Amino acid sequence: MPTISEKIQHIQQQLHSENHDIAVGLLSQLNVADQARILSHLDALQQARILRELSEPSLVYVFMPLGQQLNVAQHLSISELVPILDAMPSDDFVDIYKQFSPPLQLQLMGALSEESQQTLKDLAIYPEGTAGAMMSSSFVTLSPDLTMDEAIQALRVVAAGQETLYLIYIVDAEKRLIGVISLRQIIQALPELSIAKVMQRDVISAQVTDDQEIVARALAYYDFIALPVVDAQQKLLGIVTYDDAMDIVEAETTEDILKSGAVTPLTELSLKTAPILTLYQKRVFWLVILVFGSLLSGVGIAHFEEIIAAHIVLVFFLPLLVGSGGNAGSQSATLMVRALATGDVEFKDWF
Protein backbone atom coordinates (compact mmCIF):
# COMPACT_ATOMS: atom_id res chain seq x y z
CA MET A 1 0.00 0.00 0.00
CA PRO A 2 1.47 3.39 -1.00
CA THR A 3 2.56 5.70 1.82
CA ILE A 4 1.34 9.28 2.16
CA SER A 5 4.67 10.50 0.74
CA GLU A 6 4.24 8.28 -2.31
CA LYS A 7 0.65 9.44 -2.78
CA ILE A 8 1.75 13.07 -2.58
CA GLN A 9 4.46 12.47 -5.16
CA HIS A 10 2.04 10.64 -7.46
CA ILE A 11 -0.60 13.38 -7.27
CA GLN A 12 2.03 16.09 -7.82
CA GLN A 13 3.25 14.23 -10.89
CA GLN A 14 -0.29 14.14 -12.25
CA LEU A 15 -0.69 17.87 -11.61
CA HIS A 16 2.62 18.71 -13.28
CA SER A 17 1.55 16.58 -16.23
CA GLU A 18 -1.71 18.55 -16.38
CA ASN A 19 -3.68 15.40 -15.54
CA HIS A 20 -5.92 17.40 -13.26
CA ASP A 21 -8.91 15.05 -13.37
CA ILE A 22 -6.75 12.05 -12.43
CA ALA A 23 -5.27 13.96 -9.47
CA VAL A 24 -8.74 14.90 -8.20
CA GLY A 25 -9.93 11.33 -8.64
CA LEU A 26 -7.02 10.01 -6.59
CA LEU A 27 -7.70 12.52 -3.84
CA SER A 28 -11.42 11.76 -3.71
CA GLN A 29 -10.67 8.15 -2.77
CA LEU A 30 -8.86 9.21 0.40
CA ASN A 31 -10.02 10.18 3.86
CA VAL A 32 -10.56 13.95 4.22
CA ALA A 33 -7.69 14.17 6.73
CA ASP A 34 -5.34 12.59 4.18
CA GLN A 35 -6.72 14.89 1.48
CA ALA A 36 -5.92 17.94 3.61
CA ARG A 37 -2.44 16.64 4.37
CA ILE A 38 -1.67 16.05 0.71
CA LEU A 39 -3.03 19.44 -0.33
CA SER A 40 -0.90 21.15 2.32
CA HIS A 41 2.19 20.13 0.32
CA LEU A 42 0.93 21.95 -2.78
CA ASP A 43 1.06 25.65 -3.52
CA ALA A 44 -2.02 27.84 -3.03
CA LEU A 45 -2.97 27.93 -6.72
CA GLN A 46 -2.91 24.13 -7.01
CA GLN A 47 -4.93 23.83 -3.80
CA ALA A 48 -7.58 26.19 -5.15
CA ARG A 49 -7.80 24.28 -8.44
CA ILE A 50 -8.38 20.98 -6.63
CA LEU A 51 -10.81 22.45 -4.08
CA ARG A 52 -13.08 23.52 -6.94
CA GLU A 53 -13.46 19.89 -7.97
CA LEU A 54 -14.05 18.29 -4.56
CA SER A 55 -17.55 17.49 -3.33
CA GLU A 56 -19.03 19.88 -0.74
CA PRO A 57 -19.08 17.57 2.33
CA SER A 58 -15.35 16.88 2.13
CA LEU A 59 -14.53 20.32 0.73
CA VAL A 60 -15.15 22.06 4.06
CA TYR A 61 -13.04 19.67 6.13
CA VAL A 62 -10.21 19.77 3.60
CA PHE A 63 -10.15 23.58 3.52
CA MET A 64 -10.16 24.11 7.31
CA PRO A 65 -6.81 22.53 8.26
CA LEU A 66 -4.82 23.68 5.23
CA GLY A 67 -2.87 26.29 7.22
CA GLN A 68 -2.76 28.82 4.38
CA GLN A 69 -6.43 29.61 3.85
CA LEU A 70 -5.60 33.27 3.21
CA ASN A 71 -3.44 32.42 0.20
CA VAL A 72 -5.93 29.86 -1.12
CA ALA A 73 -8.83 32.31 -0.76
CA GLN A 74 -7.07 34.73 -3.11
CA HIS A 75 -7.48 32.17 -5.90
CA LEU A 76 -11.17 31.50 -5.19
CA SER A 77 -14.07 33.70 -6.22
CA ILE A 78 -16.60 34.97 -3.68
CA SER A 79 -19.20 32.55 -5.04
CA GLU A 80 -16.75 29.66 -4.50
CA LEU A 81 -15.64 30.79 -1.04
CA VAL A 82 -19.05 31.53 0.49
CA PRO A 83 -20.44 27.94 0.42
CA ILE A 84 -17.28 26.71 2.15
CA LEU A 85 -17.56 29.30 4.93
CA ASP A 86 -21.31 28.79 5.36
CA ALA A 87 -20.83 25.05 5.90
CA MET A 88 -18.04 25.40 8.48
CA PRO A 89 -18.44 24.95 12.24
CA SER A 90 -19.09 28.41 13.65
CA ASP A 91 -15.85 28.72 15.65
CA ASP A 92 -13.64 27.72 12.71
CA PHE A 93 -15.59 30.01 10.39
CA VAL A 94 -15.10 33.05 12.64
CA ASP A 95 -11.38 32.31 13.13
CA ILE A 96 -10.76 32.12 9.38
CA TYR A 97 -12.96 35.14 8.61
CA LYS A 98 -10.95 37.30 11.04
CA GLN A 99 -7.77 36.51 9.10
CA PHE A 100 -9.13 37.85 5.82
CA SER A 101 -8.32 41.39 4.69
CA PRO A 102 -10.97 44.09 5.42
CA PRO A 103 -11.93 44.45 1.71
CA LEU A 104 -12.51 40.69 1.42
CA GLN A 105 -14.47 40.68 4.68
CA LEU A 106 -16.79 43.36 3.30
CA GLN A 107 -17.34 41.40 0.10
CA LEU A 108 -18.09 38.22 2.01
CA MET A 109 -20.42 39.88 4.51
CA GLY A 110 -22.88 40.76 1.78
CA ALA A 111 -22.81 37.24 0.31
CA LEU A 112 -22.85 35.05 3.43
CA SER A 113 -26.05 33.44 4.65
CA GLU A 114 -28.06 35.20 7.37
CA GLU A 115 -27.07 32.48 9.82
CA SER A 116 -23.35 33.04 9.15
CA GLN A 117 -23.75 36.79 9.43
CA GLN A 118 -25.46 36.37 12.79
CA THR A 119 -22.68 34.03 13.92
CA LEU A 120 -20.13 36.73 13.12
CA LYS A 121 -22.06 39.30 15.11
CA ASP A 122 -22.32 36.94 18.08
CA LEU A 123 -18.77 35.55 18.18
CA ALA A 124 -16.48 38.09 16.52
CA ILE A 125 -16.92 40.59 19.37
CA TYR A 126 -14.89 38.56 21.85
CA PRO A 127 -11.15 39.26 22.30
CA GLU A 128 -8.64 36.76 20.94
CA GLY A 129 -7.39 34.28 23.49
CA THR A 130 -10.66 34.10 25.44
CA ALA A 131 -13.29 31.37 25.72
CA GLY A 132 -15.68 33.56 23.73
CA ALA A 133 -13.31 33.71 20.77
CA MET A 134 -12.88 29.93 20.58
CA MET A 135 -16.42 28.76 21.40
CA SER A 136 -18.90 27.31 18.92
CA SER A 137 -22.53 28.35 18.69
CA SER A 138 -23.48 24.90 17.40
CA PHE A 139 -25.00 23.11 20.39
CA VAL A 140 -28.32 21.63 21.48
CA THR A 141 -30.50 22.88 24.33
CA LEU A 142 -33.69 21.40 25.75
CA SER A 143 -36.29 22.40 28.31
CA PRO A 144 -36.25 20.61 31.69
CA ASP A 145 -40.00 19.97 31.38
CA LEU A 146 -39.68 17.60 28.41
CA THR A 147 -40.00 13.85 28.90
CA MET A 148 -37.30 11.53 27.57
CA ASP A 149 -39.53 10.49 24.69
CA GLU A 150 -40.18 14.14 23.77
CA ALA A 151 -36.46 14.85 24.06
CA ILE A 152 -35.60 12.11 21.55
CA GLN A 153 -38.16 13.48 19.10
CA ALA A 154 -36.74 16.99 19.50
CA LEU A 155 -33.18 15.77 18.97
CA ARG A 156 -34.15 14.07 15.71
CA VAL A 157 -35.31 17.44 14.39
CA VAL A 158 -32.20 19.45 15.33
CA ALA A 159 -29.49 16.77 15.04
CA ALA A 160 -28.37 17.64 11.51
CA GLY A 161 -25.49 20.08 11.43
CA GLN A 162 -24.72 19.98 15.15
CA GLU A 163 -21.04 19.80 16.12
CA THR A 164 -21.72 17.43 19.01
CA LEU A 165 -24.81 15.64 20.26
CA TYR A 166 -23.37 13.64 23.12
CA LEU A 167 -24.09 16.33 25.71
CA ILE A 168 -27.36 18.25 25.74
CA TYR A 169 -27.61 21.41 27.80
CA ILE A 170 -30.73 22.26 29.76
CA VAL A 171 -31.77 25.91 29.94
CA ASP A 172 -34.67 27.80 31.50
CA ALA A 173 -36.97 30.28 29.78
CA GLU A 174 -34.28 32.99 29.99
CA LYS A 175 -31.61 30.75 28.40
CA ARG A 176 -29.74 30.31 31.69
CA LEU A 177 -27.80 27.07 32.02
CA ILE A 178 -29.41 24.94 34.73
CA GLY A 179 -28.31 21.41 33.88
CA VAL A 180 -26.73 18.94 31.49
CA ILE A 181 -27.72 15.47 30.34
CA SER A 182 -25.97 13.00 28.07
CA LEU A 183 -27.52 11.27 25.08
CA ARG A 184 -26.88 7.94 26.80
CA GLN A 185 -28.93 9.03 29.83
CA ILE A 186 -31.82 10.06 27.59
CA ILE A 187 -31.81 6.74 25.74
CA GLN A 188 -31.50 4.61 28.87
CA ALA A 189 -34.08 6.45 31.02
CA LEU A 190 -37.77 5.56 31.07
CA PRO A 191 -39.65 7.40 28.29
CA GLU A 192 -42.11 9.06 30.69
CA LEU A 193 -39.44 10.52 33.00
CA SER A 194 -38.83 14.26 32.76
CA ILE A 195 -35.41 15.68 32.01
CA ALA A 196 -35.50 17.62 35.28
CA LYS A 197 -35.43 14.35 37.26
CA VAL A 198 -32.40 12.92 35.47
CA MET A 199 -30.21 15.88 34.50
CA GLN A 200 -27.07 16.85 36.38
CA ARG A 201 -27.64 20.23 38.00
CA ASP A 202 -24.09 21.00 39.13
CA VAL A 203 -22.73 22.01 35.73
CA ILE A 204 -19.07 22.87 35.30
CA SER A 205 -18.78 25.77 32.86
CA ALA A 206 -16.40 28.49 31.70
CA GLN A 207 -16.95 32.23 31.70
CA VAL A 208 -16.91 33.87 28.29
CA THR A 209 -13.96 36.04 29.38
CA ASP A 210 -11.82 33.14 30.66
CA ASP A 211 -8.41 32.66 29.10
CA GLN A 212 -8.39 29.96 26.42
CA GLU A 213 -5.56 28.08 28.14
CA ILE A 214 -7.63 27.81 31.34
CA VAL A 215 -10.55 26.43 29.32
CA ALA A 216 -8.32 23.87 27.59
CA ARG A 217 -6.91 22.73 30.91
CA ALA A 218 -10.42 22.40 32.37
CA LEU A 219 -11.48 20.16 29.48
CA ALA A 220 -8.43 17.96 29.98
CA TYR A 221 -8.76 17.90 33.78
CA TYR A 222 -12.44 16.91 33.81
CA ASP A 223 -12.06 14.70 30.71
CA PHE A 224 -14.99 16.44 29.00
CA ILE A 225 -15.94 16.26 25.34
CA ALA A 226 -17.25 19.82 25.49
CA LEU A 227 -17.41 22.63 28.04
CA PRO A 228 -20.31 25.12 28.12
CA VAL A 229 -19.50 28.84 28.05
CA VAL A 230 -21.73 31.27 29.95
CA ASP A 231 -21.86 34.99 30.70
CA ALA A 232 -22.10 36.70 34.08
CA GLN A 233 -25.86 35.94 34.21
CA GLN A 234 -25.24 32.23 33.54
CA LYS A 235 -26.81 32.48 30.08
CA LEU A 236 -25.48 29.79 27.76
CA LEU A 237 -23.56 31.39 24.88
CA GLY A 238 -21.65 28.49 23.33
CA ILE A 239 -19.47 25.46 23.88
CA VAL A 240 -15.77 24.70 23.55
CA THR A 241 -15.16 21.23 22.12
CA TYR A 242 -12.24 18.94 22.86
CA ASP A 243 -10.71 19.27 19.39
CA ASP A 244 -10.57 23.05 19.79
CA ALA A 245 -8.90 22.62 23.18
CA MET A 246 -6.28 20.36 21.60
CA ASP A 247 -5.51 23.08 19.05
CA ILE A 248 -5.08 25.59 21.88
CA VAL A 249 -2.80 23.26 23.84
CA GLU A 250 -0.67 22.70 20.74
CA ALA A 251 -0.46 26.43 20.03
CA GLU A 252 0.39 27.31 23.65
CA THR A 253 3.02 24.56 23.84
CA THR A 254 4.58 25.70 20.57
CA GLU A 255 4.66 29.27 21.86
CA ASP A 256 6.36 28.20 25.09
CA ILE A 257 8.97 26.15 23.23
CA LEU A 258 9.74 29.03 20.86
CA LYS A 259 10.04 31.47 23.75
CA SER A 260 12.44 29.13 25.53
CA GLY A 261 14.59 29.29 22.39
CA ALA A 262 14.38 33.11 22.26
CA VAL A 263 12.16 33.09 19.14
CA THR A 264 9.01 35.18 18.82
CA PRO A 265 6.00 32.93 17.94
CA LEU A 266 4.91 32.85 14.29
CA THR A 267 1.20 33.19 15.26
CA GLU A 268 -0.89 32.13 12.25
CA LEU A 269 2.07 31.41 9.97
CA SER A 270 3.92 28.15 9.53
CA LEU A 271 7.64 27.69 9.01
CA LYS A 272 7.04 26.54 5.42
CA THR A 273 4.85 29.47 4.39
CA ALA A 274 6.39 32.32 6.41
CA PRO A 275 8.39 34.85 4.34
CA ILE A 276 12.13 35.03 4.98
CA LEU A 277 11.78 38.63 6.20
CA THR A 278 9.21 37.52 8.79
CA LEU A 279 11.48 34.75 10.05
CA TYR A 280 14.30 37.29 10.30
CA GLN A 281 12.14 39.71 12.29
CA LYS A 282 11.00 36.96 14.67
CA ARG A 283 14.59 36.02 15.54
CA VAL A 284 16.77 39.10 15.17
CA PHE A 285 15.61 40.93 18.32
CA TRP A 286 16.63 38.18 20.72
CA LEU A 287 19.78 37.43 18.72
CA VAL A 288 20.90 41.03 19.23
CA ILE A 289 20.10 40.81 22.95
CA LEU A 290 22.12 37.61 23.21
CA VAL A 291 25.04 39.24 21.36
CA PHE A 292 25.20 41.96 24.01
CA GLY A 293 24.99 39.25 26.68
CA SER A 294 27.98 37.54 25.09
CA LEU A 295 29.85 40.85 25.08
CA LEU A 296 29.43 40.97 28.84
CA SER A 297 31.08 37.56 29.02
CA GLY A 298 33.93 38.94 26.93
CA VAL A 299 34.32 41.87 29.33
CA GLY A 300 34.54 39.40 32.20
CA ILE A 301 37.28 37.44 30.45
CA ALA A 302 39.17 40.65 29.63
CA HIS A 303 39.13 41.53 33.33
CA PHE A 304 41.29 38.45 34.00
CA GLU A 305 43.57 39.01 31.01
CA GLU A 306 46.78 39.07 33.04
CA ILE A 307 45.96 35.85 34.87
CA ILE A 308 45.07 34.09 31.62
CA ALA A 309 48.28 35.37 29.98
CA ALA A 310 50.31 34.02 32.88
CA HIS A 311 48.57 30.65 32.84
CA ILE A 312 47.77 30.09 29.16
CA VAL A 313 46.59 26.54 29.86
CA LEU A 314 43.41 28.06 31.35
CA VAL A 315 42.30 29.03 27.84
CA PHE A 316 41.63 25.39 27.03
CA PHE A 317 39.01 25.28 29.79
CA LEU A 318 37.01 28.28 28.51
CA PRO A 319 34.94 26.25 25.96
CA LEU A 320 34.24 23.71 28.69
CA LEU A 321 32.97 26.38 31.09
CA VAL A 322 30.92 28.19 28.45
CA GLY A 323 29.41 24.97 27.07
CA SER A 324 28.59 23.56 30.51
CA GLY A 325 26.99 26.82 31.57
CA GLY A 326 24.89 26.92 28.40
CA ASN A 327 23.80 23.31 28.75
CA ALA A 328 22.83 23.77 32.40
CA GLY A 329 20.90 26.93 31.52
CA SER A 330 19.06 25.21 28.66
CA GLN A 331 18.08 22.31 30.91
CA SER A 332 16.82 24.63 33.65
CA ALA A 333 14.89 26.77 31.17
CA THR A 334 13.28 23.73 29.52
CA LEU A 335 12.22 22.23 32.86
CA MET A 336 10.76 25.52 34.09
CA VAL A 337 8.97 26.41 30.84
CA ARG A 338 7.37 22.97 30.69
CA ALA A 339 6.36 23.14 34.37
CA LEU A 340 4.75 26.54 33.78
CA ALA A 341 2.96 25.25 30.66
CA THR A 342 1.43 22.27 32.48
CA GLY A 343 0.50 24.27 35.57
CA ASP A 344 2.85 22.28 37.79
CA VAL A 345 4.57 25.54 38.75
CA GLU A 346 2.88 28.94 38.98
CA PHE A 347 4.33 32.42 39.34
CA LYS A 348 3.06 32.64 42.93
CA ASP A 349 5.36 29.71 43.82
CA TRP A 350 8.33 32.05 43.55
CA PHE A 351 7.24 33.92 46.66
PDB file of N, CA and C in Angstrom, residues 26 73 112 143 149 157 162 178 190 281 284 307 322:
ATOM      1  N   LEU A  26      -7.843  10.673  -7.603  1.00  0.00           N
ATOM      2  CA  LEU A  26      -7.017  10.005  -6.593  1.00  0.00           C
ATOM      3  C   LEU A  26      -7.283  10.573  -5.203  1.00  0.00           C
ATOM      4  N   ALA A  73      -7.639  31.486  -0.523  1.00  0.00           N
ATOM      5  CA  ALA A  73      -8.830  32.309  -0.760  1.00  0.00           C
ATOM      6  C   ALA A  73      -8.610  33.330  -1.871  1.00  0.00           C
ATOM      7  N   LEU A 112     -22.649  36.154   2.482  1.00  0.00           N
ATOM      8  CA  LEU A 112     -22.852  35.054   3.428  1.00  0.00           C
ATOM      9  C   LEU A 112     -24.325  34.890   3.782  1.00  0.00           C
ATOM     10  N   SER A 143     -35.592  21.927  27.114  1.00  0.00           N
ATOM     11  CA  SER A 143     -36.292  22.402  28.313  1.00  0.00           C
ATOM     12  C   SER A 143     -36.314  21.293  29.360  1.00  0.00           C
ATOM     13  N   ASP A 149     -38.994  10.781  26.016  1.00  0.00           N
ATOM     14  CA  ASP A 149     -39.532  10.485  24.688  1.00  0.00           C
ATOM     15  C   ASP A 149     -39.617  11.764  23.859  1.00  0.00           C
ATOM     16  N   VAL A 157     -35.036  16.270  15.230  1.00  0.00           N
ATOM     17  CA  VAL A 157     -35.312  17.440  14.390  1.00  0.00           C
ATOM     18  C   VAL A 157     -34.069  18.318  14.240  1.00  0.00           C
ATOM     19  N   GLN A 162     -25.257  19.672  13.824  1.00  0.00           N
ATOM     20  CA  GLN A 162     -24.718  19.975  15.152  1.00  0.00           C
ATOM     21  C   GLN A 162     -23.291  19.447  15.281  1.00  0.00           C
ATOM     22  N   ILE A 178     -28.992  25.500  33.439  1.00  0.00           N
ATOM     23  CA  ILE A 178     -29.408  24.943  34.735  1.00  0.00           C
ATOM     24  C   ILE A 178     -29.069  23.457  34.870  1.00  0.00           C
ATOM     25  N   LEU A 190     -36.387   5.884  31.439  1.00  0.00           N
ATOM     26  CA  LEU A 190     -37.768   5.561  31.072  1.00  0.00           C
ATOM     27  C   LEU A 190     -38.366   6.692  30.240  1.00  0.00           C
ATOM     28  N   GLN A 281      12.658  38.808  11.267  1.00  0.00           N
ATOM     29  CA  GLN A 281      12.138  39.712  12.292  1.00  0.00           C
ATOM     30  C   GLN A 281      11.822  38.978  13.594  1.00  0.00           C
ATOM     31  N   VAL A 284      15.658  38.164  15.071  1.00  0.00           N
ATOM     32  CA  VAL A 284      16.773  39.101  15.173  1.00  0.00           C
ATOM     33  C   VAL A 284      16.799  39.829  16.511  1.00  0.00           C
ATOM     34  N   ILE A 307      45.897  37.197  34.313  1.00  0.00           N
ATOM     35  CA  ILE A 307      45.959  35.847  34.875  1.00  0.00           C
ATOM     36  C   ILE A 307      45.976  34.806  33.761  1.00  0.00           C
ATOM     37  N   VAL A 322      32.008  27.562  29.203  1.00  0.00           N
ATOM     38  CA  VAL A 322      30.915  28.193  28.445  1.00  0.00           C
ATOM     39  C   VAL A 322      29.879  27.160  28.027  1.00  0.00           C
TER      40      VAL A 322
END
